[in-house]
Amino acid sequence: KRGVRFAETGEIDKAIAVWQEDPAAAYAHLDSARALDPLSAKPDLVGGAIAARLNDGAKMVSLFERSLDRNPHSWYAHLELGLAESLRGRQSVAVEEVRRAVALNPREPLLQEILLRLVRGERIAPSSLDAVFVDRISARTG
């Protein structure tokens, strides 16, 4: 199992390294990672994040849904799926997904803020969250 996880991680690392120049190659590496460990949600989480950065809402939805099939307790996947659904104009589905994220991670204040914004009808780009998380990490690490 350890060798499989190492190989899976290697394929994920390759996908992360090439996604900006060659998204198709990145997705192929993630397909390989998924084949190496079909129970892992990580290849689909990474793929969904890549799709978000590429503004590919349909692929984002597909990959985060597949991730949740493997791990329905991932607050991050529910959050991103909610944002993808919001961008597609499916606000009620978006609100429900972010409510699930809040239930799974009630101590994350950003989730409450996002939920309130979605309830008000706002659409939130996933890239806007990147800046918040980067700022938070920078503040903690100096």
PDB file of C-alpha atoms in Angstrom:
ATOM      1  CA  LYS A   1       0.000   0.000   0.000  1.00  0.00           C
ATOM      2  CA  ARG A   2       2.853   2.383   0.816  1.00  0.00           C
ATOM      3  CA  GLY A   3       4.360   1.939  -2.651  1.00  0.00           C
ATOM      4  CA  VAL A   4       0.986   2.632  -4.237  1.00  0.00           C
ATOM      5  CA  ARG A   5       0.554   5.818  -2.204  1.00  0.00           C
ATOM      6  CA  PHE A   6       4.059   6.955  -3.184  1.00  0.00           C
ATOM      7  CA  ALA A   7       3.299   6.312  -6.868  1.00  0.00           C
ATOM      8  CA  GLU A   8      -0.058   8.095  -6.541  1.00  0.00           C
ATOM      9  CA  THR A   9       1.643  11.086  -4.937  1.00  0.00           C
ATOM     10  CA  GLY A  10       4.237  11.114  -7.724  1.00  0.00           C
ATOM     11  CA  GLU A  11       1.529  11.312 -10.375  1.00  0.00           C
ATOM     12  CA  ILE A  12      -0.239  14.085  -8.461  1.00  0.00           C
ATOM     13  CA  ASP A  13       3.026  16.011  -8.166  1.00  0.00           C
ATOM     14  CA  LYS A  14       3.546  15.680 -11.926  1.00  0.00           C
ATOM     15  CA  ALA A  15       0.029  17.011 -12.551  1.00  0.00           C
ATOM     16  CA  ILE A  16       0.667  20.004 -10.310  1.00  0.00           C
ATOM     17  CA  ALA A  17       3.942  20.709 -12.125  1.00  0.00           C
ATOM     18  CA  VAL A  18       2.411  20.803 -15.624  1.00  0.00           C
ATOM     19  CA  TRP A  19      -1.191  21.972 -15.303  1.00  0.00           C
ATOM     20  CA  GLN A  20      -0.588  25.561 -16.405  1.00  0.00           C
ATOM     21  CA  GLU A  21       1.289  24.617 -19.572  1.00  0.00           C
ATOM     22  CA  ASP A  22      -0.538  21.388 -20.392  1.00  0.00           C
ATOM     23  CA  PRO A  23      -3.851  20.817 -18.601  1.00  0.00           C
ATOM     24  CA  ALA A  24      -4.540  17.649 -20.616  1.00  0.00           C
ATOM     25  CA  ALA A  25      -1.278  16.120 -19.385  1.00  0.00           C
ATOM     26  CA  ALA A  26      -2.125  17.150 -15.834  1.00  0.00           C
ATOM     27  CA  TYR A  27      -5.488  15.412 -16.032  1.00  0.00           C
ATOM     28  CA  ALA A  28      -3.797  12.329 -17.516  1.00  0.00           C
ATOM     29  CA  HIS A  29      -1.425  12.194 -14.540  1.00  0.00           C
ATOM     30  CA  LEU A  30      -4.407  12.483 -12.203  1.00  0.00           C
ATOM     31  CA  ASP A  31      -6.136   9.641 -14.057  1.00  0.00           C
ATOM     32  CA  SER A  32      -3.004   7.547 -13.440  1.00  0.00           C
ATOM     33  CA  ALA A  33      -3.008   8.507  -9.769  1.00  0.00           C
ATOM     34  CA  ARG A  34      -6.670   7.522  -9.493  1.00  0.00           C
ATOM     35  CA  ALA A  35      -5.938   4.167 -11.133  1.00  0.00           C
ATOM     36  CA  LEU A  36      -3.117   3.528  -8.672  1.00  0.00           C
ATOM     37  CA  ASP A  37      -5.371   4.149  -5.673  1.00  0.00           C
ATOM     38  CA  PRO A  38      -9.049   4.049  -6.669  1.00  0.00           C
ATOM     39  CA  LEU A  39     -10.162   4.729  -3.091  1.00  0.00           C
ATOM     40  CA  SER A  40      -8.278   8.006  -2.761  1.00  0.00           C
ATOM     41  CA  ALA A  41     -10.148  11.276  -3.192  1.00  0.00           C
ATOM     42  CA  LYS A  42      -6.959  13.300  -3.613  1.00  0.00           C
ATOM     43  CA  PRO A  43      -6.577  13.043  -7.430  1.00  0.00           C
ATOM     44  CA  ASP A  44     -10.084  14.422  -7.891  1.00  0.00           C
ATOM     45  CA  LEU A  45      -9.559  17.154  -5.288  1.00  0.00           C
ATOM     46  CA  VAL A  46      -6.444  18.294  -7.119  1.00  0.00           C
ATOM     47  CA  GLY A  47      -8.177  17.968 -10.483  1.00  0.00           C
ATOM     48  CA  GLY A  48     -11.094  20.031  -9.241  1.00  0.00           C
ATOM     49  CA  ALA A  49      -8.724  22.719  -8.013  1.00  0.00           C
ATOM     50  CA  ILE A  50      -7.018  22.766 -11.402  1.00  0.00           C
ATOM     51  CA  ALA A  51     -10.392  23.019 -13.147  1.00  0.00           C
ATOM     52  CA  ALA A  52     -11.255  25.939 -10.857  1.00  0.00           C
ATOM     53  CA  ARG A  53      -8.079  27.779 -11.840  1.00  0.00           C
ATOM     54  CA  LEU A  54      -8.900  27.115 -15.508  1.00  0.00           C
ATOM     55  CA  ASN A  55     -12.469  28.390 -15.024  1.00  0.00           C
ATOM     56  CA  ASP A  56     -13.874  25.066 -16.195  1.00  0.00           C
ATOM     57  CA  GLY A  57     -17.037  24.891 -14.106  1.00  0.00           C
ATOM     58  CA  ALA A  58     -18.380  21.664 -15.595  1.00  0.00           C
ATOM     59  CA  LYS A  59     -15.137  19.768 -14.984  1.00  0.00           C
ATOM     60  CA  MET A  60     -14.883  21.307 -11.536  1.00  0.00           C
ATOM     61  CA  VAL A  61     -18.342  19.999 -10.623  1.00  0.00           C
ATOM     62  CA  SER A  62     -17.585  16.557 -12.034  1.00  0.00           C
ATOM     63  CA  LEU A  63     -14.296  16.164 -10.188  1.00  0.00           C
ATOM     64  CA  PHE A  64     -15.495  17.476  -6.825  1.00  0.00           C
ATOM     65  CA  GLU A  65     -18.589  15.242  -7.028  1.00  0.00           C
ATOM     66  CA  ARG A  66     -16.359  12.259  -7.766  1.00  0.00           C
ATOM     67  CA  SER A  67     -14.125  13.237  -4.845  1.00  0.00           C
ATOM     68  CA  LEU A  68     -17.159  13.349  -2.577  1.00  0.00           C
ATOM     69  CA  ASP A  69     -18.189   9.889  -3.752  1.00  0.00           C
ATOM     70  CA  ARG A  70     -14.963   8.667  -2.152  1.00  0.00           C
ATOM     71  CA  ASN A  71     -14.961  10.991   0.858  1.00  0.00           C
ATOM     72  CA  PRO A  72     -18.318  12.611   1.641  1.00  0.00           C
ATOM     73  CA  HIS A  73     -16.800  14.245   4.740  1.00  0.00           C
ATOM     74  CA  SER A  74     -14.471  16.623   2.876  1.00  0.00           C
ATOM     75  CA  TRP A  75     -15.511  20.153   3.791  1.00  0.00           C
ATOM     76  CA  TYR A  76     -13.161  21.513   1.130  1.00  0.00           C
ATOM     77  CA  ALA A  77     -14.789  19.488  -1.665  1.00  0.00           C
ATOM     78  CA  HIS A  78     -18.257  20.621  -0.544  1.00  0.00           C
ATOM     79  CA  LEU A  79     -17.069  24.238  -0.491  1.00  0.00           C
ATOM     80  CA  GLU A  80     -15.539  24.096  -3.962  1.00  0.00           C
ATOM     81  CA  LEU A  81     -18.519  22.215  -5.362  1.00  0.00           C
ATOM     82  CA  GLY A  82     -20.755  24.923  -3.945  1.00  0.00           C
ATOM     83  CA  LEU A  83     -18.687  27.640  -5.591  1.00  0.00           C
ATOM     84  CA  ALA A  84     -18.764  25.788  -8.910  1.00  0.00           C
ATOM     85  CA  GLU A  85     -22.537  25.428  -8.724  1.00  0.00           C
ATOM     86  CA  SER A  86     -22.853  29.117  -7.900  1.00  0.00           C
ATOM     87  CA  LEU A  87     -20.833  30.068 -10.957  1.00  0.00           C
ATOM     88  CA  ARG A  88     -23.181  27.886 -13.018  1.00  0.00           C
ATOM     89  CA  GLY A  89     -26.160  29.820 -11.655  1.00  0.00           C
ATOM     90  CA  ARG A  90     -27.413  27.027  -9.412  1.00  0.00           C
ATOM     91  CA  GLN A  91     -27.536  29.112  -6.258  1.00  0.00           C
ATOM     92  CA  SER A  92     -29.753  26.828  -4.160  1.00  0.00           C
ATOM     93  CA  VAL A  93     -27.435  23.868  -4.815  1.00  0.00           C
ATOM     94  CA  ALA A  94     -24.447  26.084  -4.015  1.00  0.00           C
ATOM     95  CA  VAL A  95     -25.962  27.143  -0.691  1.00  0.00           C
ATOM     96  CA  GLU A  96     -26.700  23.534   0.255  1.00  0.00           C
ATOM     97  CA  GLU A  97     -23.135  22.418  -0.529  1.00  0.00           C
ATOM     98  CA  VAL A  98     -21.601  25.239   1.500  1.00  0.00           C
ATOM     99  CA  ARG A  99     -23.991  24.452   4.369  1.00  0.00           C
ATOM    100  CA  ARG A 100     -22.552  20.930   4.320  1.00  0.00           C
ATOM    101  CA  ALA A 101     -19.035  22.400   4.411  1.00  0.00           C
ATOM    102  CA  VAL A 102     -19.993  24.540   7.421  1.00  0.00           C
ATOM    103  CA  ALA A 103     -21.461  21.515   9.206  1.00  0.00           C
ATOM    104  CA  LEU A 104     -18.243  19.573   8.605  1.00  0.00           C
ATOM    105  CA  ASN A 105     -15.945  22.446   9.622  1.00  0.00           C
ATOM    106  CA  PRO A 106     -17.907  24.815  11.865  1.00  0.00           C
ATOM    107  CA  ARG A 107     -14.783  26.541  13.210  1.00  0.00           C
ATOM    108  CA  GLU A 108     -13.747  27.908   9.808  1.00  0.00           C
ATOM    109  CA  PRO A 109     -15.032  31.514   9.796  1.00  0.00           C
ATOM    110  CA  LEU A 110     -14.556  31.896   6.059  1.00  0.00           C
ATOM    111  CA  LEU A 111     -17.243  29.274   5.418  1.00  0.00           C
ATOM    112  CA  GLN A 112     -19.877  31.272   7.310  1.00  0.00           C
ATOM    113  CA  GLU A 113     -18.974  34.380   5.323  1.00  0.00           C
ATOM    114  CA  ILE A 114     -19.205  32.515   2.024  1.00  0.00           C
ATOM    115  CA  LEU A 115     -22.533  30.995   3.022  1.00  0.00           C
ATOM    116  CA  LEU A 116     -23.979  34.419   3.837  1.00  0.00           C
ATOM    117  CA  ARG A 117     -22.764  35.811   0.527  1.00  0.00           C
ATOM    118  CA  LEU A 118     -24.283  32.900  -1.397  1.00  0.00           C
ATOM    119  CA  VAL A 119     -27.605  33.245   0.440  1.00  0.00           C
ATOM    120  CA  ARG A 120     -27.621  36.905  -0.672  1.00  0.00           C
ATOM    121  CA  GLY A 121     -27.250  35.671  -4.257  1.00  0.00           C
ATOM    122  CA  GLU A 122     -23.608  36.558  -4.809  1.00  0.00           C
ATOM    123  CA  ARG A 123     -21.439  34.445  -7.048  1.00  0.00           C
ATOM    124  CA  ILE A 124     -17.986  33.821  -5.651  1.00  0.00           C
ATOM    125  CA  ALA A 125     -15.035  32.933  -7.843  1.00  0.00           C
ATOM    126  CA  PRO A 126     -12.878  30.143  -6.404  1.00  0.00           C
ATOM    127  CA  SER A 127      -9.788  32.215  -7.164  1.00  0.00           C
ATOM    128  CA  SER A 128     -10.945  34.826  -4.648  1.00  0.00           C
ATOM    129  CA  LEU A 129     -10.570  32.214  -1.908  1.00  0.00           C
ATOM    130  CA  ASP A 130      -7.000  31.493  -2.915  1.00  0.00           C
ATOM    131  CA  ALA A 131      -5.983  34.994  -1.871  1.00  0.00           C
ATOM    132  CA  VAL A 132      -7.693  34.616   1.507  1.00  0.00           C
ATOM    133  CA  PHE A 133      -5.996  31.297   2.234  1.00  0.00           C
ATOM    134  CA  VAL A 134      -2.599  32.581   1.057  1.00  0.00           C
ATOM    135  CA  ASP A 135      -2.954  35.683   3.244  1.00  0.00           C
ATOM    136  CA  ARG A 136      -3.897  33.533   6.226  1.00  0.00           C
ATOM    137  CA  ILE A 137      -0.930  31.215   5.724  1.00  0.00           C
ATOM    138  CA  SER A 138       1.403  34.174   5.285  1.00  0.00           C
ATOM    139  CA  ALA A 139       0.129  35.764   8.505  1.00  0.00           C
ATOM    140  CA  ARG A 140       0.729  32.530  10.429  1.00  0.00           C
ATOM    141  CA  THR A 141       4.161  31.833   8.997  1.00  0.00           C
ATOM    142  CA  GLY A 142       5.455  35.389   8.867  1.00  0.00           C
TER     143      GLY A 142
END
